[in-house]
Short mmCIF file of C-alpha atoms and ligand atoms in Angstrom, two decimals:
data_model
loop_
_atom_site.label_atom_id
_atom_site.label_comp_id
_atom_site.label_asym_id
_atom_site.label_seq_id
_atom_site.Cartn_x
_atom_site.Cartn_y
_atom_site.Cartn_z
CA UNK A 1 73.93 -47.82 -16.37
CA UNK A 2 76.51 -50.66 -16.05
CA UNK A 3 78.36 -50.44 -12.50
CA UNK A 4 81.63 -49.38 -14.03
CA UNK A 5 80.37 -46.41 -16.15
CA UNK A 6 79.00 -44.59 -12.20
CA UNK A 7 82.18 -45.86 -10.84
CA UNK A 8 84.52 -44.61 -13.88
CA UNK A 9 83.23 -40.68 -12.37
CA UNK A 10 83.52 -41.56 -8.97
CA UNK A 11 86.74 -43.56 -7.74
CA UNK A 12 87.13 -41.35 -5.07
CA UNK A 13 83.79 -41.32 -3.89
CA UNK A 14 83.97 -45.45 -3.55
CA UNK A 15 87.08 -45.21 -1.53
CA UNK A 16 85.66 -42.48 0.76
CA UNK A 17 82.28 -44.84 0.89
CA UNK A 18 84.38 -47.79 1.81
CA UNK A 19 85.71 -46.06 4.83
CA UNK A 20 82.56 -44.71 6.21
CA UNK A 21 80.82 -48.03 6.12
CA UNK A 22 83.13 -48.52 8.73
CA UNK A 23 82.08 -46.36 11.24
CA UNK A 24 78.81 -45.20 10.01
CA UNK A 25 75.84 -47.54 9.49
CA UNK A 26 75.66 -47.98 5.81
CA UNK A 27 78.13 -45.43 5.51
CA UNK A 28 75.38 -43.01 6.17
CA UNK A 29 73.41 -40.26 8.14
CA UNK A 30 70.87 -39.54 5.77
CA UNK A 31 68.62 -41.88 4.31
CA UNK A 32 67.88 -39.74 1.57
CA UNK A 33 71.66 -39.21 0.34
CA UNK A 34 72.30 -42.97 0.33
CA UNK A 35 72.35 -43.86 -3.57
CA UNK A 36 73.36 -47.66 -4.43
CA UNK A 37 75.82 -48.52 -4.74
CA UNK A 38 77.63 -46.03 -3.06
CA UNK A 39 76.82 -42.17 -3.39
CA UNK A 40 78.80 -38.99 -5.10
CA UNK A 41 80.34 -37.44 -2.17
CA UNK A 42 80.70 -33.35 -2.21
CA UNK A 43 83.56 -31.64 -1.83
CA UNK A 44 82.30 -28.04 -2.17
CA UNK A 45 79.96 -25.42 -4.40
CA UNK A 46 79.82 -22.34 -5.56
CA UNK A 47 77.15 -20.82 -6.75
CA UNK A 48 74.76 -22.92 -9.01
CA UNK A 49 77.64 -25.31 -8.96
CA UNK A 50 78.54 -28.82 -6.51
CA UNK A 51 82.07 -29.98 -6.96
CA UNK A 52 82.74 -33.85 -6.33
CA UNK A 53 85.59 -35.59 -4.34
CA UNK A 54 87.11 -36.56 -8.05
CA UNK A 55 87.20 -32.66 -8.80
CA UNK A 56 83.96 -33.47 -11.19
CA UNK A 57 81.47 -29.61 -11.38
CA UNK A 58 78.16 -30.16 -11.98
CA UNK A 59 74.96 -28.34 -12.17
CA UNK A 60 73.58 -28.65 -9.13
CA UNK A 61 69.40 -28.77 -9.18
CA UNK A 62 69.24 -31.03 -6.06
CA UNK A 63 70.35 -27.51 -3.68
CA UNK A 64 70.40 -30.34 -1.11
CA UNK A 65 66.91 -31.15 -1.47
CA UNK A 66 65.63 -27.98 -2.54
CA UNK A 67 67.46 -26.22 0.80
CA UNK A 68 69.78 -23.66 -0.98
CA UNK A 69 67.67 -21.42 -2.97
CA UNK A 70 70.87 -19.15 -2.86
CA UNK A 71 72.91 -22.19 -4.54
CA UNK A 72 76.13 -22.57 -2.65
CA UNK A 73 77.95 -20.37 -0.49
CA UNK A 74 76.05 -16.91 -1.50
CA UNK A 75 79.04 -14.42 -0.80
CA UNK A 76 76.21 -12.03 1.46
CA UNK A 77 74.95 -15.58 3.27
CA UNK A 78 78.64 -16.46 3.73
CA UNK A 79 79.19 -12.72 4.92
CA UNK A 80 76.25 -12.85 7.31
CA UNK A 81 77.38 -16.61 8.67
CA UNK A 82 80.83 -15.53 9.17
CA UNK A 83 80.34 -12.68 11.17
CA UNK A 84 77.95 -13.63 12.87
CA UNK A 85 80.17 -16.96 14.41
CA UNK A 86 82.49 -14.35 14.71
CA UNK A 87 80.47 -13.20 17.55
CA UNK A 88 80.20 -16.10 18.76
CA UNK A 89 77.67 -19.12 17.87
CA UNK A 90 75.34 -19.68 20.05
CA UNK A 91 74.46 -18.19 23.83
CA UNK A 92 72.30 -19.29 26.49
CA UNK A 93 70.35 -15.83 26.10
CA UNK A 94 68.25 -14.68 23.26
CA UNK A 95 70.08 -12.28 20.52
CA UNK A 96 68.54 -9.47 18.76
CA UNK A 97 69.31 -11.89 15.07
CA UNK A 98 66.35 -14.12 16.26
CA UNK A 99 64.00 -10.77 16.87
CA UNK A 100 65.59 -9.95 13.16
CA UNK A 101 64.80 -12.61 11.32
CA UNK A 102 60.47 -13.16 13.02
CA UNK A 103 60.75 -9.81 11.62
CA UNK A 104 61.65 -10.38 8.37
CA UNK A 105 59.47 -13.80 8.36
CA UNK A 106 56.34 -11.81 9.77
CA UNK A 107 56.54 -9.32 7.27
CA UNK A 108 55.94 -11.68 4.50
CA UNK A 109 52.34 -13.23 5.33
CA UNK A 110 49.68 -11.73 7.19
CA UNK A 111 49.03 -14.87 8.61
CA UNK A 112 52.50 -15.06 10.39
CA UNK A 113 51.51 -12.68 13.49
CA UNK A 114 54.32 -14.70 15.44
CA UNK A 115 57.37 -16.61 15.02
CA UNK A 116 59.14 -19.44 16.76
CA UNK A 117 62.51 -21.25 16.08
CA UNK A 118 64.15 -24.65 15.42
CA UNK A 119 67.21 -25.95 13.82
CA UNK A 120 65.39 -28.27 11.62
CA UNK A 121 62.28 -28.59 9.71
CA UNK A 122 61.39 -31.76 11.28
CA UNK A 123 61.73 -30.46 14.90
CA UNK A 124 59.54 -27.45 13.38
CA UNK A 125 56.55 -29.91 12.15
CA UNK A 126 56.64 -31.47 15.60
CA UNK A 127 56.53 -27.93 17.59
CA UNK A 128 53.37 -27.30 15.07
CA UNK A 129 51.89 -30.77 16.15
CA UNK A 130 52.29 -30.16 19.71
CA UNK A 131 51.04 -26.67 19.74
CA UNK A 132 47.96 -27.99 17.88
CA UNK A 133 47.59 -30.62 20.77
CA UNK A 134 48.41 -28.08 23.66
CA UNK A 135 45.45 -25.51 21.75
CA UNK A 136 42.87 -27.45 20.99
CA UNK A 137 43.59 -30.21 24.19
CA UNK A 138 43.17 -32.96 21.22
CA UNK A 139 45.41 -35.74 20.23
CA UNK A 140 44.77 -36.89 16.52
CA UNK A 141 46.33 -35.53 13.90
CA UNK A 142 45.14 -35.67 10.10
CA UNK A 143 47.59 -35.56 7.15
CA UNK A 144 47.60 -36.34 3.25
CA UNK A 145 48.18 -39.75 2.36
CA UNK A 146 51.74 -40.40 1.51
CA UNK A 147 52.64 -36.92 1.96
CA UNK A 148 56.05 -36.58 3.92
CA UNK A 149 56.84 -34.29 6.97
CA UNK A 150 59.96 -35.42 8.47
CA UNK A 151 60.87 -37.77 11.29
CA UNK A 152 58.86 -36.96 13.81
CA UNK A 153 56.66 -40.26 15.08
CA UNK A 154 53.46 -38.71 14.89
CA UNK A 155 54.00 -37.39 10.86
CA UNK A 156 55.93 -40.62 9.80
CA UNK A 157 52.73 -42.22 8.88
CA UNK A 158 51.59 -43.31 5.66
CA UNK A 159 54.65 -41.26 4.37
CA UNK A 160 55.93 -43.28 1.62
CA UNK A 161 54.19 -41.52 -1.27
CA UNK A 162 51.52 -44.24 -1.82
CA UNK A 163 48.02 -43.27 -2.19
CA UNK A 164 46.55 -45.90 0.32
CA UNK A 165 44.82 -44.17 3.08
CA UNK A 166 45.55 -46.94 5.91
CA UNK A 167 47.84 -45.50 8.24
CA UNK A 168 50.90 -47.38 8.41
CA UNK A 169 54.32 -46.91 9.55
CA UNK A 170 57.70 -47.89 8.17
CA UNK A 171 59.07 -47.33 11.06
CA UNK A 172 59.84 -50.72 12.35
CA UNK A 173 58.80 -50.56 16.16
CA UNK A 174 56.64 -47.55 15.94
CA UNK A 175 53.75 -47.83 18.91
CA UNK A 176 50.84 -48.58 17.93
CA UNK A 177 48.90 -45.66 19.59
CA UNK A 178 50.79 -43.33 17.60
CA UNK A 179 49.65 -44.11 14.39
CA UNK A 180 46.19 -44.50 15.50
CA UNK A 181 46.40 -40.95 16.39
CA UNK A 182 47.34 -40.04 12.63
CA UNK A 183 44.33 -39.78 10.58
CA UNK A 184 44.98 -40.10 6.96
CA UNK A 185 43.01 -38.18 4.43
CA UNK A 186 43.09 -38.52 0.21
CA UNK A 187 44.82 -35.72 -1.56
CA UNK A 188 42.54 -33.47 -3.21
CA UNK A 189 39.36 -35.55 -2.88
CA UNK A 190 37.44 -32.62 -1.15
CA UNK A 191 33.97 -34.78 -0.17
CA UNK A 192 36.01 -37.68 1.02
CA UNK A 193 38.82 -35.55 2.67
CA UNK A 194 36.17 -33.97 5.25
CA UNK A 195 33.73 -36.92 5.41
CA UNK A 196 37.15 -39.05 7.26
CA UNK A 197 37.56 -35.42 9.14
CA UNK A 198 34.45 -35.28 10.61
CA UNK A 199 34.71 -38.92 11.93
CA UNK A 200 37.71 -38.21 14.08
CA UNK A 201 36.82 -34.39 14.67
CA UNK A 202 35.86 -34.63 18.24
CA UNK A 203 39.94 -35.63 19.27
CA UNK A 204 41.03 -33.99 15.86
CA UNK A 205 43.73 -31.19 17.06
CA UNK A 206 45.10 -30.31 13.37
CA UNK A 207 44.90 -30.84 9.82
CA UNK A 208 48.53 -31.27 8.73
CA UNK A 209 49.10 -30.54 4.67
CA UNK A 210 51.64 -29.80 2.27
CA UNK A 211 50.15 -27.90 -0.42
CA UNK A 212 53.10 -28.83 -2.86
CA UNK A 213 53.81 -32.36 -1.55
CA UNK A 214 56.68 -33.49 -3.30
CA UNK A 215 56.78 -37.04 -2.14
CA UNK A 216 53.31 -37.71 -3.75
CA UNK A 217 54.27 -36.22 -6.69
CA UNK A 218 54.66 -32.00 -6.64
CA UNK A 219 51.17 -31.50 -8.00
CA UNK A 220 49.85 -28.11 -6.06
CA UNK A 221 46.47 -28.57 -3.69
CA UNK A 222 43.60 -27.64 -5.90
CA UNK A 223 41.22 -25.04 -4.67
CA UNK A 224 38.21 -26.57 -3.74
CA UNK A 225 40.80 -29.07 -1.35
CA UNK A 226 42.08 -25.67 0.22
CA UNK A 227 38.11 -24.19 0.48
CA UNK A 228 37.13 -27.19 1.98
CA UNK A 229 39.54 -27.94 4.67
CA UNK A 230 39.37 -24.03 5.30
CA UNK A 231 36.08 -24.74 6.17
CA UNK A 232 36.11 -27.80 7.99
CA UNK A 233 38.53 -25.65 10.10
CA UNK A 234 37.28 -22.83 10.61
CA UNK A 235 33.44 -24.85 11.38
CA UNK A 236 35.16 -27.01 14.07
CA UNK A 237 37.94 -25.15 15.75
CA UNK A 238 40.22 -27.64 14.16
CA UNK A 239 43.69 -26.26 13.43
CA UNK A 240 45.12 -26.10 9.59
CA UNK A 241 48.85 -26.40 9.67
CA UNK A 242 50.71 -25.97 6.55
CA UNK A 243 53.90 -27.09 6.22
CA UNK A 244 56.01 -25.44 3.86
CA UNK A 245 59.51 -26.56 4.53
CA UNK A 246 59.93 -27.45 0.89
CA UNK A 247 57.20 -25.33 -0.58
CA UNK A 248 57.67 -22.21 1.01
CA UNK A 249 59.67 -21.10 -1.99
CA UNK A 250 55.97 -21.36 -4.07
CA UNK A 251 55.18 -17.45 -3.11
CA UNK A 252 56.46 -14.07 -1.53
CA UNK A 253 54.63 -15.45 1.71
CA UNK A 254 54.90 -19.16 1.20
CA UNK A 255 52.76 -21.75 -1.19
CA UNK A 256 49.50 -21.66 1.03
CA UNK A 257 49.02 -18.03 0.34
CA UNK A 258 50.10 -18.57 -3.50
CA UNK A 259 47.50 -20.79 -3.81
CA UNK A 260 44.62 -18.82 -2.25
CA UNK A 261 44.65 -20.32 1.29
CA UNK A 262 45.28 -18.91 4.80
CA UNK A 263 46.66 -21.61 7.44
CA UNK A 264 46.43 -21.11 11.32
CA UNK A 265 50.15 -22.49 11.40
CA UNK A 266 52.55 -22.66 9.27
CA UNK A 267 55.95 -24.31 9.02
CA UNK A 268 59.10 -23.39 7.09
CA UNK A 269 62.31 -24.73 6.97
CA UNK A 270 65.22 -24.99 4.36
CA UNK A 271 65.32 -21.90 1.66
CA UNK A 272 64.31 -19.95 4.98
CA UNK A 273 67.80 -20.62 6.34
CA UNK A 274 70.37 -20.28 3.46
CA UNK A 275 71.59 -23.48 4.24
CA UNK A 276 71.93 -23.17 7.74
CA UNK A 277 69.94 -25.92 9.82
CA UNK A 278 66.53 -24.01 10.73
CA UNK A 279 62.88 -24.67 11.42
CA UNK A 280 59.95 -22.30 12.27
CA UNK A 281 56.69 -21.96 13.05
CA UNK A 282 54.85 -18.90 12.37
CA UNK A 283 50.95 -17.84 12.99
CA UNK A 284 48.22 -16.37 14.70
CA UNK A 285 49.11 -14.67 18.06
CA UNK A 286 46.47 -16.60 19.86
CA UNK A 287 47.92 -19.70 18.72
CA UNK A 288 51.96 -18.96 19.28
CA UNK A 289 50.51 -18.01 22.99
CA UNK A 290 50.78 -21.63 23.85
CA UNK A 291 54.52 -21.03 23.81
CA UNK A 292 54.56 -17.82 25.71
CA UNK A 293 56.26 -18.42 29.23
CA UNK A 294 56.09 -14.75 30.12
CA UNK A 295 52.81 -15.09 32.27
CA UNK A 296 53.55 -17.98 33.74
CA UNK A 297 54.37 -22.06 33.07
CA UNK A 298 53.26 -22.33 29.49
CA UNK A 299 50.93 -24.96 27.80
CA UNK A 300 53.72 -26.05 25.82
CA UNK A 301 57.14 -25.70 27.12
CA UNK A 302 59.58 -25.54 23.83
CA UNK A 303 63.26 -25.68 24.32
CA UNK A 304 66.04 -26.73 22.46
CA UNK A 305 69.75 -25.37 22.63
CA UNK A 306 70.05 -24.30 19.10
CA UNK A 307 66.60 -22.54 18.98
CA UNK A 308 67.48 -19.53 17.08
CA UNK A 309 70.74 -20.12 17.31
CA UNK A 310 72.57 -16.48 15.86
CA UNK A 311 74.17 -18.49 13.09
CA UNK A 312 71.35 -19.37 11.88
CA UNK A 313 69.17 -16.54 12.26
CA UNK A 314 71.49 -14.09 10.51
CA UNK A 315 71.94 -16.89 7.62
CA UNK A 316 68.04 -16.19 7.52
CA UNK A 317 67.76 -12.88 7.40
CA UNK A 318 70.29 -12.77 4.68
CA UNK A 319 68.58 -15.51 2.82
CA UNK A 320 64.45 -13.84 2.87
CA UNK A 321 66.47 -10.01 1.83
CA UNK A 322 67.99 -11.97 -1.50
CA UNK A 323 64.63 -14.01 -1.96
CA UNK A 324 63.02 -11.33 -3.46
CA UNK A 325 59.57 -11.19 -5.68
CA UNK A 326 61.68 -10.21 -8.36
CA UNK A 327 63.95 -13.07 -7.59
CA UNK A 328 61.27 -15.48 -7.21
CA UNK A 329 59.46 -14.38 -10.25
CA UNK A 330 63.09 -14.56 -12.35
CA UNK A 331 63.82 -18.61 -11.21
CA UNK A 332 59.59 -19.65 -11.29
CA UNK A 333 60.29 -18.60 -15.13
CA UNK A 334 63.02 -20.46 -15.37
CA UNK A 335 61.70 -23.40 -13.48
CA UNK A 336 58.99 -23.49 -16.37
CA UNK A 337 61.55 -23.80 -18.78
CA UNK A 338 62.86 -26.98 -16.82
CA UNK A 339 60.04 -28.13 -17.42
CA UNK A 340 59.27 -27.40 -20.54
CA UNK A 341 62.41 -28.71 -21.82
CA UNK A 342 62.06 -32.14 -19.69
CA UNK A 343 58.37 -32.63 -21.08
CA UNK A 344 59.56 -31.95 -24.71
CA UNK A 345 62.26 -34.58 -24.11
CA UNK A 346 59.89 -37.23 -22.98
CA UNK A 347 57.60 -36.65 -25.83
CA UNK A 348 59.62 -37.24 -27.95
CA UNK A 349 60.54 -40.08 -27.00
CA UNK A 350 56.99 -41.00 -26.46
CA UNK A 351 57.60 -42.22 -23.17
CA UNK A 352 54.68 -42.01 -20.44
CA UNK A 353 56.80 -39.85 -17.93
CA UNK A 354 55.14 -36.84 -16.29
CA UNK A 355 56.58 -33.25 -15.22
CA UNK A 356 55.36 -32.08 -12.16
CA UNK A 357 55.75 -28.67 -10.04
CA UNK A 358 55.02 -25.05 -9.76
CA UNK A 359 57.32 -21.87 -9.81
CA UNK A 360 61.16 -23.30 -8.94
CA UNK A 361 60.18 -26.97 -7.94
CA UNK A 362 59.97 -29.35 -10.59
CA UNK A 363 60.06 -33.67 -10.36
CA UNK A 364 60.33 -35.71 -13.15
CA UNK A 365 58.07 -38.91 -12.41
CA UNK A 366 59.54 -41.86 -14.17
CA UNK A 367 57.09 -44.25 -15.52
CA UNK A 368 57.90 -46.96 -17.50
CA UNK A 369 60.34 -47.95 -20.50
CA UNK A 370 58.63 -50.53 -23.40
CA UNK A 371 60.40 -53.09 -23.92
CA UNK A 372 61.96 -53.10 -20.27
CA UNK A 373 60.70 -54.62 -16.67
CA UNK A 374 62.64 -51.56 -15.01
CA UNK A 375 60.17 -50.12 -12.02
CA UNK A 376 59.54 -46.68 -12.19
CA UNK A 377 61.95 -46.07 -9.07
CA UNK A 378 64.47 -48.18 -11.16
CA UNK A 379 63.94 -45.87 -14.17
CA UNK A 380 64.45 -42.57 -11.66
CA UNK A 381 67.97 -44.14 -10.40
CA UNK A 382 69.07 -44.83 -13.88
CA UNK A 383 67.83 -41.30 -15.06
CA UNK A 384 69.63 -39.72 -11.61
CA UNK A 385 73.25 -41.91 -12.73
CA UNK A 386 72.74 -40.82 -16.48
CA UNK A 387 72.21 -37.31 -15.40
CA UNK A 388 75.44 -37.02 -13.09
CA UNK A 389 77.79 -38.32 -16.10
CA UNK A 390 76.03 -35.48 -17.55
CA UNK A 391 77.36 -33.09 -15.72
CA UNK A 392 73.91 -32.21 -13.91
CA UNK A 393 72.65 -33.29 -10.74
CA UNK A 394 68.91 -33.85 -9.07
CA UNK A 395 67.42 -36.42 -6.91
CA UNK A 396 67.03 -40.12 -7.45
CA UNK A 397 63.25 -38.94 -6.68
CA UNK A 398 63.40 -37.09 -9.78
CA UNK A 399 63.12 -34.07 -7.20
CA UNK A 400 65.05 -30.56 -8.47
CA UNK A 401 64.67 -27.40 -8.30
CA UNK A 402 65.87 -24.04 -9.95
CA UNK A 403 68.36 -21.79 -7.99
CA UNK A 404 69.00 -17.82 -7.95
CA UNK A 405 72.63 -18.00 -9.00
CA UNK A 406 71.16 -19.90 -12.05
CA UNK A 407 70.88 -18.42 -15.49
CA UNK A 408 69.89 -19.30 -18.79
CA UNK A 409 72.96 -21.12 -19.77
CA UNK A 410 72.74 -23.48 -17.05
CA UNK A 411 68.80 -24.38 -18.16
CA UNK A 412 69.96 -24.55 -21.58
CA UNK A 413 72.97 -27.16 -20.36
CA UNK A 414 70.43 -28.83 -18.51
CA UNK A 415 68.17 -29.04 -21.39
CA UNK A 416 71.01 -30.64 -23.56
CA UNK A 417 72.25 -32.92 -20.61
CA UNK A 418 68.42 -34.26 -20.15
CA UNK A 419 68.10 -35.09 -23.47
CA UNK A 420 70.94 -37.21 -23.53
CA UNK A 421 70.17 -39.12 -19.76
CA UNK A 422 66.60 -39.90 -21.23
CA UNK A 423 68.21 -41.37 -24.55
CA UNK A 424 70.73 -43.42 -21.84
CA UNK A 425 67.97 -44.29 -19.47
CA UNK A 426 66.28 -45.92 -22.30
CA UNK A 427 68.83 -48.12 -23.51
CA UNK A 428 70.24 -49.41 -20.23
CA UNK A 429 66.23 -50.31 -18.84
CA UNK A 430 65.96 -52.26 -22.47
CA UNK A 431 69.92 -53.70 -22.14
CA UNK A 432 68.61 -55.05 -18.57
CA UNK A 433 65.29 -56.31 -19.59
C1 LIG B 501 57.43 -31.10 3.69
C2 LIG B 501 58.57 -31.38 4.61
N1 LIG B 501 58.39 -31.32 5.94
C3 LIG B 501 59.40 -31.53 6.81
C4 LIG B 501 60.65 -31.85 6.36
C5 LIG B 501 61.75 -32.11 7.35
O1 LIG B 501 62.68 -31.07 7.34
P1 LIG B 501 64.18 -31.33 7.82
O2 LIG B 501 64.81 -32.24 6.80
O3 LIG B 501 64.79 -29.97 7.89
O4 LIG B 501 64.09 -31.98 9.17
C6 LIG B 501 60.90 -31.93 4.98
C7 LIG B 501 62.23 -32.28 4.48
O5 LIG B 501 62.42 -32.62 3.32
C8 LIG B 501 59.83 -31.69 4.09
O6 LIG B 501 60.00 -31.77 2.75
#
């Protein structure tokens, strides 16, 4: 896309980005809502729709990266939010919301016995970590090549969505010790997967997996990978910690039971919230009792003032009673028609793209253009720009997902707008060489 075609849909959005390079680094927060050379900023959304500073709707599939399974501003998530502020936001005593919404969590997966409560999923992968450690007395950690799991030190290893099993940081300054604590382990090799495990088992306190992990590409965990690390687990005493925070949304009870596995911990985060900031932890009682402060100093202190914070909670609550099966079902069906539609495209323009993902999650990989030098990260801006002048929007990943205000109109216009971002893609990778 030539610079003034983005910038011909987004004058306001460069003037607001000129002001908050002033007083933000970068003009930014977020790493992951930076886009070059300066991003769309929101204004609002309503329902499966994101409205821009310039007053431009679009389809939004991004549902801030796959958070708002409700779309935008759910009138019974707005409801629950409201009133419950109205009560006030947050105490320094516990509130019968937070008792509410383990409830509701529990009630979904056997395997949840307990519940626990952050305000994001990052703090809720390192309360998994450190209740690992405090269980099992061990201090290594294993985790999926590439695979992503927020910001915590110990997880921001070998995150980048390469398949290279050194582990590596790109976190300039991060100690040394810490990523020799993270083991890394191949996705969905089985043999090799336990061979590493067994190496490091003796200070190995969990096995940390995603079993959608978007960041290496949204392909599910096979099987056998489950079986084995079930296994290797259950042989060694070695915890396996699932985190769901983006896959949760796979099944009723979250992807790891979808896809035939049983986890000692799990973690959720975004749909789990209805866009409120939340993280949990849910799992076996005997586990969760390295929180519990009621007979005494616990192995793991855990505090944080926003833990199950009402706001939250009752967003929750409000968010699991819409996410129904029937719900789920409804949007997994027409997730597969996202994809259907996207791999039809690329076909036909006999381009070597792949369509990953499973029920509501899709991501378009981007792999190259003939007759262009673009990268395939290149080609996944270029498709991201050509989408939003489309009047659709999904990650610069290629990341999207399907929401429950969404019906078939908004696939079809999706369909239509794809089409036409491919075709747009192409040209501008060949026009730059
Ligand atoms: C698998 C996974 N784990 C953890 C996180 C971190 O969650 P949060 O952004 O709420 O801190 C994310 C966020 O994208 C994620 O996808």
């Amino acid at each position: 896309m030539s610079a003034s075609t983005y910038e011909s849909v987004s004058a306001a959005s460069k003037d607001m980005y000129a002001r908050a390079r002033a007083v933000l680094p970068g003009g930014n927060s977020r790493t992951a809502v930076f886009s070059s050379p300066y991003p769309i900023y929101a204004a609002s959304g309503s329902g499966s729709r994101v409205v821009d500073l310039d007053g431009t709707s679009r389809i939004d599939f991004l549902n801030n990266s796959t958070t708002l399974v409700h779309g935008h501003a759910h009138p019974e998530i707005v409801a629950a939010v409201s009133e419950a502020a109205a009560r006030g936001t947050c105490f320094g005593l516990p509130t019968e919301s937070e008792v509410l919404f383990a409830e509701a969590l529990c009630s979904r997966n056997d395997s949840f016995e307990q519940a626990r409560f952050t305000s994001s999923g990052t703090e809720a992968v390192m309360m998994a970590v450190q209740a690992s450690r405090a269980h099992t007395g061990k201090a290594k950690i294993a985790k999926i090549a590439g695979a992503y799991h927020g910001a915590y030190d110990s997880v921001a290893v070998n995150n980048d969505g390469s398949g290279s099993l050194l582990s590596h940081s790109h976190t300039a300054g991060m100690p040394a010790e810490v990523i020799a604590n993270t083991v890394v382990i191949p996705f969905n090799e089985p043999e090799e997967a336990v061979k590493i495990l067994r190496e490091h088992v003796a200070e190995l306190a969990c096995v940390l997996v995603d079993p959608v992990p978007w960041r290496i590409g949204l392909a599910p965990m096979s099987t056998e990978y489950i079986a084995a690390l079930r296994a290797f687990c259950d042989e060694t005493g070695v915890l396996l910690v699932s985190d769901e925070v983006g896959s949760f949304r796979i099944g009723y009870g979250g992807a790891m039971g979808a896809l035939g596995g049983v986890a000692d911990l799990t973690v959720m985060g975004k749909v789990i919230g209805g866009g409120m900031p939340i993280g949990a932890v849910a799992g076996k009682a005997e586990v969760m009792s390295v929180f519990d402060p009621s007979k005494g100093k616990p192995k793991l202190p855990h505090s944080g003032s926003y833990n199950a914070n009402p706001v939250s909670m009752s967003a929750g609550v409000a968010s699991l009673r819409l996410l129904t099966q029937e719900q789920m079902k409804r949007i997994g069906e027409l997730g597969e028609q996202v994809r259907d539609t996207m791999t039809k495209t690329i076909e036909a323009n006999d381009l070597d793209w792949q369509v990953n993902g499973l029920e509501s999650l899709f991501r378009v990989l981007t792999g190259t253009v003939p007759g262009s030098g673009a990268s395939s990260a290149q080609l996944g801006h270029l498709l991201f720009q050509a989408l939003l002048e489309n009047g659709v929007l999904i990650g610069d990943s290629g990341l999207g997902c399907v929401s429950t205000p969404m019906i078939q109109a908004d696939i079809d216009e999706f369909g239509a707008a794809f089409d036409s971002a491919v075709t747009a893609t192409i040209d501008r990778a060949r026009a730059q060489g």
